[in-house]
mmCIF file of C-alpha atoms in Angstrom:
data_model
loop_
_atom_site.group_PDB
_atom_site.id
_atom_site.type_symbol
_atom_site.label_atom_id
_atom_site.label_comp_id
_atom_site.label_asym_id
_atom_site.label_seq_id
_atom_site.Cartn_x
_atom_site.Cartn_y
_atom_site.Cartn_z
ATOM 1 C CA MET A 1 -33.732 -9.418 -25.538
ATOM 2 C CA THR A 2 -35.300 -9.671 -28.994
ATOM 3 C CA LEU A 3 -32.290 -8.108 -30.692
ATOM 4 C CA SER A 4 -29.939 -10.515 -28.935
ATOM 5 C CA PHE A 5 -32.071 -13.438 -30.106
ATOM 6 C CA LEU A 6 -32.042 -12.138 -33.683
ATOM 7 C CA GLY A 7 -28.282 -11.789 -33.411
ATOM 8 C CA ARG A 8 -27.949 -15.504 -32.671
ATOM 9 C CA ILE A 9 -30.220 -16.329 -35.625
ATOM 10 C CA ALA A 10 -28.135 -14.087 -37.885
ATOM 11 C CA ASP A 11 -24.963 -15.800 -36.683
ATOM 12 C CA ARG A 12 -26.367 -19.226 -37.613
ATOM 13 C CA TYR A 13 -27.121 -17.980 -41.133
ATOM 14 C CA GLY A 14 -23.782 -16.180 -41.486
ATOM 15 C CA LEU A 15 -25.453 -12.755 -41.556
ATOM 16 C CA THR A 16 -25.148 -9.484 -39.666
ATOM 17 C CA VAL A 17 -28.086 -8.229 -37.622
ATOM 18 C CA PRO A 18 -28.798 -5.315 -40.034
ATOM 19 C CA SER A 19 -28.821 -7.787 -42.947
ATOM 20 C CA LEU A 20 -31.233 -10.067 -41.101
ATOM 21 C CA LEU A 21 -33.585 -7.189 -40.237
ATOM 22 C CA SER A 22 -33.516 -6.048 -43.845
ATOM 23 C CA ALA A 23 -34.412 -9.551 -45.013
ATOM 24 C CA VAL A 24 -37.189 -9.925 -42.441
ATOM 25 C CA THR A 25 -38.845 -6.643 -43.463
ATOM 26 C CA GLU A 26 -38.102 -6.588 -47.204
ATOM 27 C CA VAL A 27 -40.994 -6.294 -49.646
ATOM 28 C CA ALA A 28 -40.382 -5.585 -53.346
ATOM 29 C CA GLY A 29 -36.791 -4.533 -52.681
ATOM 30 C CA GLN A 30 -37.665 -2.087 -49.895
ATOM 31 C CA GLN A 31 -36.898 -2.593 -46.209
ATOM 32 C CA GLY A 32 -39.075 -1.478 -43.301
ATOM 33 C CA VAL A 33 -36.445 -0.829 -40.619
ATOM 34 C CA THR A 34 -36.375 2.498 -38.759
ATOM 35 C CA GLY A 35 -33.979 3.704 -36.076
ATOM 36 C CA ALA A 36 -30.235 3.320 -35.596
ATOM 37 C CA LEU A 37 -28.508 0.170 -34.372
ATOM 38 C CA GLN A 38 -26.370 0.958 -31.305
ATOM 39 C CA GLY A 39 -24.810 -0.910 -28.424
ATOM 40 C CA ASN A 40 -27.864 -0.411 -26.193
ATOM 41 C CA SER A 41 -30.526 -1.098 -28.844
ATOM 42 C CA GLU A 42 -33.644 -3.201 -28.691
ATOM 43 C CA VAL A 43 -35.827 -4.010 -31.688
ATOM 44 C CA PHE A 44 -39.624 -4.156 -31.861
ATOM 45 C CA LEU A 45 -41.388 -6.025 -34.670
ATOM 46 C CA ASN A 46 -44.918 -5.822 -35.984
ATOM 47 C CA ALA A 47 -47.066 -8.934 -36.512
ATOM 48 C CA SER A 48 -45.966 -9.495 -40.111
ATOM 49 C CA ALA A 49 -42.280 -9.296 -39.210
ATOM 50 C CA ARG A 50 -42.818 -11.604 -36.242
ATOM 51 C CA ASP A 51 -44.410 -14.176 -38.558
ATOM 52 C CA ARG A 52 -41.318 -14.090 -40.759
ATOM 53 C CA VAL A 53 -39.007 -14.557 -37.779
ATOM 54 C CA GLU A 54 -41.127 -17.498 -36.631
ATOM 55 C CA ALA A 55 -40.703 -19.146 -40.027
ATOM 56 C CA LEU A 56 -36.988 -18.376 -40.068
ATOM 57 C CA CYS A 57 -36.147 -19.854 -36.676
ATOM 58 C CA ARG A 58 -38.851 -22.556 -36.652
ATOM 59 C CA VAL A 59 -39.991 -21.647 -33.130
ATOM 60 C CA PRO A 60 -43.769 -21.218 -32.609
ATOM 61 C CA GLN A 61 -45.060 -17.760 -31.685
ATOM 62 C CA VAL A 62 -46.169 -18.970 -28.265
ATOM 63 C CA GLY A 63 -42.606 -19.965 -27.439
ATOM 64 C CA LEU A 64 -41.152 -16.691 -28.683
ATOM 65 C CA HIS A 65 -43.735 -14.707 -26.726
ATOM 66 C CA ARG A 66 -42.866 -16.607 -23.556
ATOM 67 C CA ALA A 67 -39.093 -16.256 -23.990
ATOM 68 C CA LEU A 68 -38.886 -12.646 -25.219
ATOM 69 C CA PRO A 69 -40.493 -9.998 -22.949
ATOM 70 C CA ALA A 70 -40.545 -7.350 -25.711
ATOM 71 C CA TRP A 71 -41.822 -9.673 -28.443
ATOM 72 C CA THR A 72 -45.253 -7.987 -28.695
ATOM 73 C CA ARG A 73 -44.520 -4.790 -26.767
ATOM 74 C CA GLU A 74 -44.917 -2.487 -29.777
ATOM 75 C CA GLU A 75 -46.436 -2.651 -33.262
ATOM 76 C CA PRO A 76 -44.243 -0.442 -35.487
ATOM 77 C CA LEU A 77 -46.053 0.773 -38.594
ATOM 78 C CA GLY A 78 -44.881 0.193 -42.130
ATOM 79 C CA PRO A 79 -46.254 1.850 -45.297
ATOM 80 C CA THR A 80 -49.212 -0.517 -44.961
ATOM 81 C CA LYS A 81 -50.585 -2.422 -41.994
ATOM 82 C CA GLU A 82 -49.756 -5.779 -43.542
ATOM 83 C CA ARG A 83 -46.171 -4.896 -44.470
ATOM 84 C CA PRO A 84 -43.389 -6.149 -42.130
ATOM 85 C CA ALA A 85 -41.781 -3.406 -40.060
ATOM 86 C CA ALA A 86 -39.093 -3.143 -37.386
ATOM 87 C CA ARG A 87 -38.153 -0.219 -35.161
ATOM 88 C CA LEU A 88 -34.896 0.081 -33.222
ATOM 89 C CA HIS A 89 -34.985 1.874 -29.871
ATOM 90 C CA ASN A 90 -31.988 2.993 -27.829
ATOM 91 C CA GLY A 91 -31.312 4.193 -24.303
ATOM 92 C CA VAL A 92 -32.750 3.526 -20.856
ATOM 93 C CA GLU A 93 -35.729 5.787 -21.577
ATOM 94 C CA THR A 94 -37.229 3.351 -24.076
ATOM 95 C CA VAL A 95 -35.437 0.068 -23.372
ATOM 96 C CA ALA A 96 -35.905 -1.703 -20.042
ATOM 97 C CA ALA A 97 -32.888 -2.480 -17.843
ATOM 98 C CA TRP A 98 -30.753 -5.181 -19.435
ATOM 99 C CA GLY A 99 -27.377 -6.792 -19.127
ATOM 100 C CA PRO A 100 -25.320 -9.779 -20.250
ATOM 101 C CA ALA A 101 -26.731 -13.264 -19.839
ATOM 102 C CA CYS A 102 -24.694 -15.650 -17.721
ATOM 103 C CA PRO A 103 -22.243 -17.345 -20.144
ATOM 104 C CA GLY A 104 -22.531 -20.650 -18.298
ATOM 105 C CA CYS A 105 -26.313 -20.661 -18.592
ATOM 106 C CA VAL A 106 -26.190 -19.694 -22.281
ATOM 107 C CA ALA A 107 -23.759 -22.516 -23.026
ATOM 108 C CA ALA A 108 -25.893 -25.016 -21.102
ATOM 109 C CA ARG A 109 -29.061 -24.058 -22.972
ATOM 110 C CA THR A 110 -27.693 -23.586 -26.487
ATOM 111 C CA GLY A 111 -24.643 -25.826 -26.559
ATOM 112 C CA ARG A 112 -22.571 -22.894 -27.798
ATOM 113 C CA VAL A 113 -20.332 -20.313 -26.167
ATOM 114 C CA ALA A 114 -21.814 -17.067 -27.453
ATOM 115 C CA PRO A 115 -22.767 -13.749 -25.854
ATOM 116 C CA ALA A 116 -26.410 -12.942 -25.210
ATOM 117 C CA ARG A 117 -28.276 -10.043 -23.629
ATOM 118 C CA VAL A 118 -31.303 -10.339 -21.385
ATOM 119 C CA TYR A 119 -33.676 -8.047 -19.543
ATOM 120 C CA LEU A 120 -32.520 -7.864 -15.933
ATOM 121 C CA ALA A 121 -34.645 -6.425 -13.164
ATOM 122 C CA ALA A 122 -32.998 -5.374 -9.905
ATOM 123 C CA HIS A 123 -33.534 -8.852 -8.426
ATOM 124 C CA GLN A 124 -32.041 -10.672 -11.426
ATOM 125 C CA ARG A 125 -28.471 -9.373 -11.432
ATOM 126 C CA VAL A 126 -26.990 -12.485 -9.820
ATOM 127 C CA CYS A 127 -26.748 -15.921 -11.393
ATOM 128 C CA PRO A 128 -26.897 -18.125 -8.275
ATOM 129 C CA ARG A 129 -25.911 -21.266 -10.187
ATOM 130 C CA HIS A 130 -22.652 -19.867 -11.530
ATOM 131 C CA ARG A 131 -22.204 -17.238 -8.780
ATOM 132 C CA CYS A 132 -21.653 -14.203 -10.974
ATOM 133 C CA TRP A 133 -22.940 -10.627 -11.173
ATOM 134 C CA LEU A 134 -24.429 -9.569 -14.508
ATOM 135 C CA MET A 135 -23.334 -5.966 -14.867
ATOM 136 C CA SER A 136 -24.805 -3.478 -17.303
ATOM 137 C CA VAL A 137 -22.162 -1.058 -18.564
ATOM 138 C CA PRO A 138 -23.322 1.844 -20.790
ATOM 139 C CA GLY A 139 -22.064 1.601 -24.332
ATOM 140 C CA SER A 140 -21.090 -2.058 -24.113
ATOM 141 C CA GLY A 141 -22.564 -5.533 -23.855
ATOM 142 C CA GLY A 142 -21.958 -5.482 -20.113
ATOM 143 C CA ARG A 143 -19.650 -7.403 -17.796
ATOM 144 C CA VAL A 144 -19.915 -10.738 -16.002
ATOM 145 C CA VAL A 145 -18.193 -10.549 -12.614
ATOM 146 C CA GLY A 146 -17.349 -13.559 -10.478
ATOM 147 C CA LEU A 147 -18.697 -13.536 -6.912
ATOM 148 C CA ALA A 148 -16.563 -16.279 -5.381
ATOM 149 C CA GLY A 149 -15.264 -13.781 -2.826
ATOM 150 C CA CYS A 150 -18.675 -12.211 -2.152
ATOM 151 C CA PRO A 151 -21.132 -14.923 -1.037
ATOM 152 C CA GLU A 152 -23.229 -12.297 0.764
ATOM 153 C CA VAL A 153 -24.142 -10.769 -2.617
ATOM 154 C CA VAL A 154 -25.555 -14.097 -3.803
ATOM 155 C CA GLN A 155 -27.520 -14.463 -0.551
ATOM 156 C CA ALA A 156 -28.826 -10.891 -0.875
ATOM 157 C CA GLN A 157 -30.600 -11.730 -4.133
ATOM 158 C CA GLU A 158 -32.399 -14.619 -2.451
ATOM 159 C CA ASP A 159 -33.494 -12.221 0.314
ATOM 160 C CA HIS A 160 -34.543 -9.669 -2.289
ATOM 161 C CA ARG A 161 -36.769 -12.148 -4.124
ATOM 162 C CA ARG A 162 -38.338 -13.268 -0.859
ATOM 163 C CA LEU A 163 -39.121 -9.638 -0.039
ATOM 164 C CA LEU A 164 -40.755 -9.099 -3.444
ATOM 165 C CA ARG A 165 -42.995 -12.119 -2.923
ATOM 166 C CA ARG A 166 -44.330 -10.989 0.431
ATOM 167 C CA SER A 167 -44.524 -7.175 0.207
ATOM 168 C CA PRO A 168 -46.576 -5.137 -2.299
ATOM 169 C CA VAL A 169 -44.316 -2.113 -1.803
ATOM 170 C CA ALA A 170 -41.010 -3.997 -2.046
ATOM 171 C CA ALA A 171 -40.104 -2.628 -5.486
ATOM 172 C CA SER A 172 -40.531 1.019 -4.493
ATOM 173 C CA ALA A 173 -38.802 0.388 -1.150
ATOM 174 C CA PHE A 174 -35.822 -1.032 -3.025
ATOM 175 C CA GLU A 175 -35.630 2.071 -5.218
ATOM 176 C CA VAL A 176 -35.514 4.269 -2.118
ATOM 177 C CA ALA A 177 -32.923 1.991 -0.513
ATOM 178 C CA GLU A 178 -30.775 2.171 -3.657
ATOM 179 C CA ALA A 179 -30.818 5.954 -3.501
ATOM 180 C CA VAL A 180 -29.863 5.847 0.186
ATOM 181 C CA THR A 181 -26.917 3.484 -0.220
ATOM 182 C CA ALA A 182 -25.751 5.418 -3.296
ATOM 183 C CA SER A 183 -25.647 8.573 -1.166
ATOM 184 C CA TRP A 184 -23.630 6.708 1.476
ATOM 185 C CA TRP A 185 -21.267 5.404 -1.203
ATOM 186 C CA ALA A 186 -20.522 8.976 -2.258
ATOM 187 C CA GLN A 187 -19.578 9.916 1.315
ATOM 188 C CA LYS A 188 -16.483 7.654 1.391
ATOM 189 C CA TRP A 189 -16.744 7.350 5.190
ATOM 190 C CA PRO A 190 -13.378 6.281 6.702
ATOM 191 C CA GLU A 191 -15.176 4.005 9.183
ATOM 192 C CA GLU A 192 -16.555 1.877 6.359
ATOM 193 C CA ARG A 193 -14.470 -1.290 6.057
ATOM 194 C CA LEU A 194 -16.728 -3.888 4.440
ATOM 195 C CA TRP A 195 -17.417 -2.084 1.160
ATOM 196 C CA PRO A 196 -13.721 -1.557 0.256
ATOM 197 C CA MET A 197 -13.046 -5.228 1.027
ATOM 198 C CA ARG A 198 -15.964 -6.310 -1.160
ATOM 199 C CA LEU A 199 -14.851 -3.910 -3.894
ATOM 200 C CA ASP A 200 -11.379 -5.490 -3.972
ATOM 201 C CA ALA A 201 -12.710 -9.058 -3.734
ATOM 202 C CA ALA A 202 -14.907 -8.633 -6.813
ATOM 203 C CA MET A 203 -12.484 -6.596 -8.956
ATOM 204 C CA PRO A 204 -11.445 -8.489 -12.115
ATOM 205 C CA ALA A 205 -7.739 -8.880 -12.798
ATOM 206 C CA GLY A 206 -6.271 -5.969 -14.710
ATOM 207 C CA GLU A 207 -9.203 -3.618 -14.034
ATOM 208 C CA ASP A 208 -8.445 0.039 -13.341
ATOM 209 C CA PRO A 209 -9.324 0.647 -9.641
ATOM 210 C CA GLN A 210 -10.835 4.096 -10.214
ATOM 211 C CA ARG A 211 -13.016 2.865 -13.078
ATOM 212 C CA TRP A 212 -13.972 -0.192 -11.066
ATOM 213 C CA ARG A 213 -15.202 1.927 -8.160
ATOM 214 C CA ILE A 214 -17.635 3.633 -10.546
ATOM 215 C CA LEU A 215 -18.838 0.412 -12.194
ATOM 216 C CA ALA A 216 -19.142 -1.706 -9.045
ATOM 217 C CA ARG A 217 -21.230 0.515 -6.770
ATOM 218 C CA ASP A 218 -24.491 -1.408 -7.195
ATOM 219 C CA LEU A 219 -22.726 -4.742 -6.731
ATOM 220 C CA VAL A 220 -20.835 -3.687 -3.611
ATOM 221 C CA THR A 221 -23.814 -2.035 -1.899
ATOM 222 C CA TYR A 222 -26.395 -4.670 -2.885
ATOM 223 C CA PRO A 223 -26.552 -6.613 0.417
ATOM 224 C CA GLU A 224 -27.039 -3.413 2.427
ATOM 225 C CA THR A 225 -29.575 -2.103 -0.097
ATOM 226 C CA VAL A 226 -31.668 -5.261 0.263
ATOM 227 C CA ALA A 227 -31.446 -5.138 4.060
ATOM 228 C CA LEU A 228 -32.529 -1.494 4.071
ATOM 229 C CA ALA A 229 -35.362 -2.154 1.591
ATOM 230 C CA THR A 230 -36.651 -4.931 3.853
ATOM 231 C CA LEU A 231 -36.872 -2.442 6.696
ATOM 232 C CA LEU A 232 -38.472 0.332 4.634
ATOM 233 C CA ALA A 233 -41.102 -2.058 3.270
ATOM 234 C CA SER A 234 -42.230 -3.049 6.765
ATOM 235 C CA ARG A 235 -45.493 -1.402 7.787
ATOM 236 C CA ALA A 236 -44.669 -1.989 11.452
ATOM 237 C CA TRP A 237 -41.407 -0.115 10.971
ATOM 238 C CA ARG A 238 -43.108 2.820 9.242
ATOM 239 C CA LEU A 239 -45.608 3.092 12.106
ATOM 240 C CA ARG A 240 -42.740 3.018 14.584
ATOM 241 C CA VAL A 241 -40.950 5.833 12.721
ATOM 242 C CA ALA A 242 -44.146 7.894 12.664
ATOM 243 C CA ALA A 243 -44.670 7.335 16.392
ATOM 244 C CA ASP A 244 -41.049 8.192 17.201
ATOM 245 C CA GLY A 245 -41.479 11.511 15.425
ATOM 246 C CA ASP A 246 -44.290 12.308 17.888
ATOM 247 C CA GLY A 247 -46.123 14.313 15.232
ATOM 248 C CA HIS A 248 -43.262 16.787 14.761
ATOM 249 C CA LEU A 249 -41.527 17.010 11.393
ATOM 250 C CA PRO A 250 -37.796 16.430 11.930
ATOM 251 C CA TYR A 251 -34.990 18.908 11.411
ATOM 252 C CA ARG A 252 -32.417 16.110 11.451
ATOM 253 C CA LEU A 253 -32.554 12.332 11.826
ATOM 254 C CA ALA A 254 -31.529 12.629 15.473
ATOM 255 C CA ASP A 255 -35.081 13.913 16.033
ATOM 256 C CA VAL A 256 -36.302 10.421 15.096
ATOM 257 C CA PRO A 257 -33.884 8.300 17.179
ATOM 258 C CA CYS A 258 -35.163 4.903 16.026
ATOM 259 C CA VAL A 259 -33.989 5.526 12.450
ATOM 260 C CA PRO A 260 -30.231 5.972 12.968
ATOM 261 C CA SER A 261 -30.102 3.479 15.838
ATOM 262 C CA GLU A 262 -32.005 0.722 14.010
ATOM 263 C CA LEU A 263 -30.002 1.150 10.803
ATOM 264 C CA GLY A 264 -26.720 0.999 12.705
ATOM 265 C CA HIS A 265 -27.922 -2.226 14.315
ATOM 266 C CA ARG A 266 -29.442 -3.860 11.199
ATOM 267 C CA LEU A 267 -26.419 -3.121 9.036
ATOM 268 C CA ARG A 268 -23.912 -4.109 11.757
ATOM 269 C CA ARG A 269 -22.273 -0.697 11.685
ATOM 270 C CA PRO A 270 -22.500 0.923 15.146
ATOM 271 C CA TRP A 271 -20.640 3.994 13.900
ATOM 272 C CA LEU A 272 -23.391 4.600 11.319
ATOM 273 C CA THR A 273 -25.829 5.658 14.064
ATOM 274 C CA GLU A 274 -23.874 8.806 14.849
ATOM 275 C CA ARG A 275 -23.284 9.580 11.190
ATOM 276 C CA LEU A 276 -26.982 9.354 10.362
ATOM 277 C CA ALA A 277 -28.132 11.264 13.427
ATOM 278 C CA ALA A 278 -26.581 14.443 12.032
ATOM 279 C CA CYS A 279 -28.259 14.023 8.609
ATOM 280 C CA THR A 280 -30.515 16.927 7.572
ATOM 281 C CA HIS A 281 -31.077 16.068 3.903
ATOM 282 C CA GLY A 282 -30.802 13.281 1.364
ATOM 283 C CA PRO A 283 -33.041 10.339 0.428
ATOM 284 C CA LEU A 284 -33.193 8.738 3.885
ATOM 285 C CA PHE A 285 -34.109 12.027 5.535
ATOM 286 C CA ALA A 286 -36.729 12.690 2.830
ATOM 287 C CA TRP A 287 -38.253 9.228 3.363
ATOM 288 C CA THR A 288 -38.359 9.717 7.150
ATOM 289 C CA TYR A 289 -39.888 13.180 6.788
ATOM 290 C CA GLN A 290 -42.606 11.828 4.480
ATOM 291 C CA CYS A 291 -43.243 8.860 6.752
ATOM 292 C CA ILE A 292 -43.926 11.138 9.710
ATOM 293 C CA ARG A 293 -45.988 13.539 7.626
ATOM 294 C CA THR A 294 -48.267 10.719 6.438
ATOM 295 C CA LYS A 295 -48.212 8.944 9.839
ATOM 296 C CA GLY A 296 -46.857 5.806 8.169
ATOM 297 C CA VAL A 297 -50.309 4.785 6.922
ATOM 298 C CA SER A 298 -51.070 2.334 4.121
ATOM 299 C CA GLY A 299 -52.863 2.914 0.816
ATOM 300 C CA ASP A 300 -51.920 5.754 -1.537
ATOM 301 C CA ALA A 301 -49.685 7.375 1.061
ATOM 302 C CA GLU A 302 -47.819 4.080 1.437
ATOM 303 C CA GLN A 303 -47.201 3.938 -2.307
ATOM 304 C CA ARG A 304 -45.907 7.526 -2.278
ATOM 305 C CA LEU A 305 -43.324 6.597 0.327
#
């Protein structure tokens, strides 16, 4: 993230981030910084401010543009177009998903042990080299969680990236799959054995178990989310679901037998078939209903799924 990068520059000069931003935007004793600095902030700089940062860190603009996704995302306005300006944004509404950078990777690249924050898409939460989960925690710099006891989570990211390369609807399918597994997580089914084991295996020493259950949901359910997304992204599977519905909109998932049976098989949970068959609402039912209504076709309808 740009703000994280500026934080490392400030540290080298013995400054705070607010002091550095003030210096970067100062003209005739006045600073051009708007917004409040918070734990989930990102900063956007206009061209004049970016030029000053380039001179300060001695890294060419082309390198900064390549390394920092938000480097030219916005052009905040100062009193004049030529005057340096910076705007701080906060919250998930205006700042893309982010989390902590892998400490091992940061140390290898910079030669220093220092925290850093990076933009993290859904398929970038695992550092495969150091086998850790990069967890975003609201109101903090995030957590780095070791995955030594969860090799299937590391493998799931490799599967996720492969899916993104070969399917144009993989990203939206993953969003649906996330909603589905989140709804299953809330059920606390007594038959579920793997998730509690994974939850315990990944829990850091000294962590409160109740708090950890809230924080670790995405980590624990990630392998099943990727497996489900792979199925939902398959056009052949969508056509099969549409055909199994026989043109009739379902009242429950038992009316589309291939859905509960295939998920029970794919996720290696035979008991899940019966649980899902009785489902009459929720994200999986909504997806199945829409799939049958649109006959599983491609194009705009496929994107809407």
